[in-house]
């Protein structure tokens, strides 16, 4: 990795970490972009080179996340049922991002105005999952959207019930319960090619 790219990633993480720390302490509304840049020791211009707005600094994925997604998706065994793969990828991704997710959860709890935020943490993550799943599942269109959408819904529905003080294991327990409740593998044999 080039030195410039490394510096960009370090700057992103510095601004992101500083913002989450301040927002956890004070609440989302009580922290301004000026507060973040002052605490991080960067300019407003630098902030806006990395983030579109204050909300983005909370929810944008890490610059290295796409590589992580590729690793997690590529590590799933070929014969594994898609629903099991999706569960393990979600657990793997949230586990790898545990520290960041715990801070994001604390910011949301300290900032009720973010509770109803419709912005998705990782739209690009789900795009990558969908692209990976299509050839593997042997389905496309509506059925693919159902499977991937159900997995996404499980993570989305689990987060508000997660007690971040219990660590990422608490979220993983909720996610696993959700996947068990909506066990797609019972339906997969009917949606496979050649069935």
Short mmCIF file of C-alpha atoms in Angstrom, two decimals:
data_model
loop_
_atom_site.label_atom_id
_atom_site.label_comp_id
_atom_site.label_asym_id
_atom_site.label_seq_id
_atom_site.Cartn_x
_atom_site.Cartn_y
_atom_site.Cartn_z
CA UNK A 1 0.00 0.00 0.00
CA UNK A 2 1.33 3.44 -0.94
CA UNK A 3 2.31 5.84 1.83
CA UNK A 4 -0.37 8.31 0.67
CA UNK A 5 -3.11 5.65 0.90
CA UNK A 6 -1.88 4.61 4.33
CA UNK A 7 -1.97 8.23 5.52
CA UNK A 8 -5.50 8.65 4.15
CA UNK A 9 -6.70 5.59 6.07
CA UNK A 10 -5.00 6.79 9.26
CA UNK A 11 -6.61 10.22 8.89
CA UNK A 12 -10.04 8.68 8.27
CA UNK A 13 -9.67 6.57 11.42
CA UNK A 14 -8.40 9.50 13.48
CA UNK A 15 -11.36 11.72 12.56
CA UNK A 16 -13.86 8.86 12.88
CA UNK A 17 -12.55 7.70 16.27
CA UNK A 18 -12.39 11.24 17.61
CA UNK A 19 -15.95 11.97 16.50
CA UNK A 20 -17.34 8.78 18.04
CA UNK A 21 -15.53 9.42 21.31
CA UNK A 22 -16.86 12.99 21.55
CA UNK A 23 -20.38 11.94 20.57
CA UNK A 24 -20.38 9.14 23.12
CA UNK A 25 -19.38 11.62 25.82
CA UNK A 26 -21.64 14.52 24.83
CA UNK A 27 -24.31 13.22 22.45
CA UNK A 28 -24.58 13.66 18.70
CA UNK A 29 -26.24 17.09 18.72
CA UNK A 30 -23.81 18.54 21.26
CA UNK A 31 -20.80 17.86 19.03
CA UNK A 32 -20.11 20.08 16.03
CA UNK A 33 -17.83 19.50 13.08
CA UNK A 34 -15.64 22.26 14.56
CA UNK A 35 -15.41 20.28 17.83
CA UNK A 36 -14.35 17.16 15.92
CA UNK A 37 -11.69 18.86 13.81
CA UNK A 38 -10.26 20.69 16.84
CA UNK A 39 -10.00 17.48 18.87
CA UNK A 40 -8.56 15.52 15.93
CA UNK A 41 -6.12 18.28 14.98
CA UNK A 42 -7.30 18.49 11.36
CA UNK A 43 -8.93 21.20 9.26
CA UNK A 44 -12.60 21.46 8.28
CA UNK A 45 -11.49 20.88 4.71
CA UNK A 46 -9.84 17.61 5.74
CA UNK A 47 -13.02 16.55 7.53
CA UNK A 48 -15.13 17.19 4.43
CA UNK A 49 -12.60 15.41 2.20
CA UNK A 50 -13.47 12.23 4.10
CA UNK A 51 -17.06 12.70 5.26
CA UNK A 52 -20.10 14.31 3.65
CA UNK A 53 -21.56 15.42 6.97
CA UNK A 54 -21.59 14.73 10.70
CA UNK A 55 -23.87 11.71 10.27
CA UNK A 56 -21.41 10.16 7.80
CA UNK A 57 -18.64 10.21 10.36
CA UNK A 58 -20.77 7.93 12.53
CA UNK A 59 -21.99 5.49 9.90
CA UNK A 60 -19.63 5.34 6.91
CA UNK A 61 -17.74 2.04 6.59
CA UNK A 62 -14.00 1.91 7.20
CA UNK A 63 -11.88 2.26 4.03
CA UNK A 64 -10.60 -1.30 4.51
CA UNK A 65 -14.08 -2.80 4.86
CA UNK A 66 -14.44 -3.82 1.18
CA UNK A 67 -11.29 -5.95 1.45
CA UNK A 68 -12.65 -7.49 4.66
CA UNK A 69 -15.97 -8.28 2.96
CA UNK A 70 -14.10 -9.99 0.14
CA UNK A 71 -12.11 -12.10 2.61
CA UNK A 72 -15.19 -13.10 4.59
CA UNK A 73 -17.21 -13.98 1.50
CA UNK A 74 -14.32 -15.81 -0.14
CA UNK A 75 -13.70 -17.92 2.95
CA UNK A 76 -17.13 -19.59 2.88
CA UNK A 77 -16.98 -23.23 1.70
CA UNK A 78 -18.52 -23.96 -1.69
CA UNK A 79 -21.05 -26.54 -0.52
CA UNK A 80 -22.24 -24.58 2.48
CA UNK A 81 -25.93 -23.60 2.39
CA UNK A 82 -26.34 -19.93 1.47
CA UNK A 83 -28.28 -19.11 4.65
CA UNK A 84 -25.47 -20.51 6.82
CA UNK A 85 -22.90 -18.56 4.79
CA UNK A 86 -24.86 -15.35 5.19
CA UNK A 87 -25.12 -15.85 8.95
CA UNK A 88 -21.40 -16.51 9.29
CA UNK A 89 -20.47 -13.54 7.10
CA UNK A 90 -22.67 -11.22 9.20
CA UNK A 91 -21.16 -12.61 12.42
CA UNK A 92 -17.64 -12.36 10.96
CA UNK A 93 -18.11 -8.79 9.78
CA UNK A 94 -19.65 -7.56 13.03
CA UNK A 95 -16.94 -9.38 14.98
CA UNK A 96 -14.18 -7.75 12.97
CA UNK A 97 -15.83 -4.34 13.50
CA UNK A 98 -16.77 -4.93 17.14
CA UNK A 99 -15.03 -1.92 18.63
CA UNK A 100 -16.48 0.45 16.03
CA UNK A 101 -19.96 -1.07 16.31
CA UNK A 102 -19.94 -0.77 20.11
CA UNK A 103 -19.02 2.92 19.83
CA UNK A 104 -21.69 3.47 17.16
CA UNK A 105 -24.26 1.82 19.42
CA UNK A 106 -23.24 4.01 22.35
CA UNK A 107 -23.53 7.13 20.18
CA UNK A 108 -27.04 6.07 19.15
CA UNK A 109 -28.03 5.45 22.77
CA UNK A 110 -26.61 8.81 23.85
CA UNK A 111 -28.34 10.51 20.93
CA UNK A 112 -32.03 9.63 20.62
CA UNK A 113 -32.24 11.78 17.48
CA UNK A 114 -30.17 9.10 15.69
CA UNK A 115 -32.44 6.23 16.78
CA UNK A 116 -34.79 6.74 13.87
CA UNK A 117 -32.02 7.35 11.38
CA UNK A 118 -32.87 5.49 8.19
CA UNK A 119 -29.32 5.58 6.90
CA UNK A 120 -27.88 2.10 6.59
CA UNK A 121 -24.47 1.50 8.09
CA UNK A 122 -23.21 -0.57 5.20
CA UNK A 123 -25.22 -0.40 1.99
CA UNK A 124 -22.07 -1.31 0.09
CA UNK A 125 -21.62 -4.37 2.30
CA UNK A 126 -25.04 -5.69 1.27
CA UNK A 127 -24.32 -4.88 -2.39
CA UNK A 128 -21.15 -7.00 -2.14
CA UNK A 129 -23.08 -9.82 -0.43
CA UNK A 130 -25.79 -9.76 -3.11
CA UNK A 131 -23.22 -9.86 -5.92
CA UNK A 132 -21.40 -12.77 -4.25
CA UNK A 133 -24.60 -14.69 -3.46
CA UNK A 134 -26.21 -14.58 -6.92
CA UNK A 135 -24.06 -17.21 -8.66
CA UNK A 136 -23.65 -19.24 -5.48
CA UNK A 137 -27.37 -19.47 -4.75
CA UNK A 138 -28.41 -20.23 -8.29
CA UNK A 139 -31.19 -17.68 -7.94
CA UNK A 140 -31.52 -14.08 -8.96
CA UNK A 141 -34.01 -11.27 -8.93
CA UNK A 142 -36.84 -11.63 -6.49
CA UNK A 143 -35.60 -14.76 -4.66
CA UNK A 144 -32.10 -13.33 -4.24
CA UNK A 145 -33.56 -10.10 -2.85
CA UNK A 146 -35.68 -12.11 -0.41
CA UNK A 147 -32.72 -14.08 0.94
CA UNK A 148 -30.28 -11.18 1.19
CA UNK A 149 -33.02 -8.83 2.40
CA UNK A 150 -33.96 -11.29 5.15
CA UNK A 151 -30.34 -11.49 6.32
CA UNK A 152 -30.08 -7.70 6.28
CA UNK A 153 -33.35 -7.37 8.19
CA UNK A 154 -32.08 -9.74 10.88
CA UNK A 155 -29.01 -7.60 11.51
CA UNK A 156 -31.07 -4.40 11.36
CA UNK A 157 -33.68 -5.79 13.76
CA UNK A 158 -31.05 -7.13 16.17
CA UNK A 159 -29.22 -3.85 16.70
CA UNK A 160 -31.90 -1.99 18.73
CA UNK A 161 -32.12 -4.93 21.16
CA UNK A 162 -28.37 -5.23 21.59
CA UNK A 163 -26.88 -4.16 24.91
CA UNK A 164 -23.46 -2.90 23.80
CA UNK A 165 -22.15 -3.20 27.35
CA UNK A 166 -22.37 -6.99 26.88
CA UNK A 167 -19.89 -6.73 24.00
CA UNK A 168 -20.24 -8.00 20.48
CA UNK A 169 -21.22 -11.46 21.73
CA UNK A 170 -24.60 -10.05 22.70
CA UNK A 171 -25.20 -8.90 19.14
CA UNK A 172 -24.02 -12.24 17.77
CA UNK A 173 -26.50 -14.06 19.99
CA UNK A 174 -29.36 -11.94 18.62
CA UNK A 175 -28.18 -12.42 15.03
CA UNK A 176 -27.91 -16.20 15.44
CA UNK A 177 -31.41 -16.30 16.99
CA UNK A 178 -32.73 -14.32 14.05
CA UNK A 179 -31.12 -16.62 11.51
CA UNK A 180 -32.41 -19.67 13.37
CA UNK A 181 -35.91 -18.20 13.50
CA UNK A 182 -35.95 -17.58 9.74
CA UNK A 183 -33.99 -20.65 8.69
CA UNK A 184 -33.80 -20.27 4.94
CA UNK A 185 -32.08 -23.66 4.54
CA UNK A 186 -35.50 -25.29 4.91
CA UNK A 187 -36.52 -23.45 1.75
CA UNK A 188 -33.19 -23.55 -0.12
CA UNK A 189 -33.68 -27.00 -1.58
CA UNK A 190 -36.75 -25.69 -3.40
CA UNK A 191 -34.92 -22.65 -4.78
CA UNK A 192 -31.77 -24.41 -6.00
CA UNK A 193 -31.08 -24.78 -9.69
CA UNK A 194 -32.36 -28.12 -10.97
CA UNK A 195 -34.90 -28.65 -8.18
#
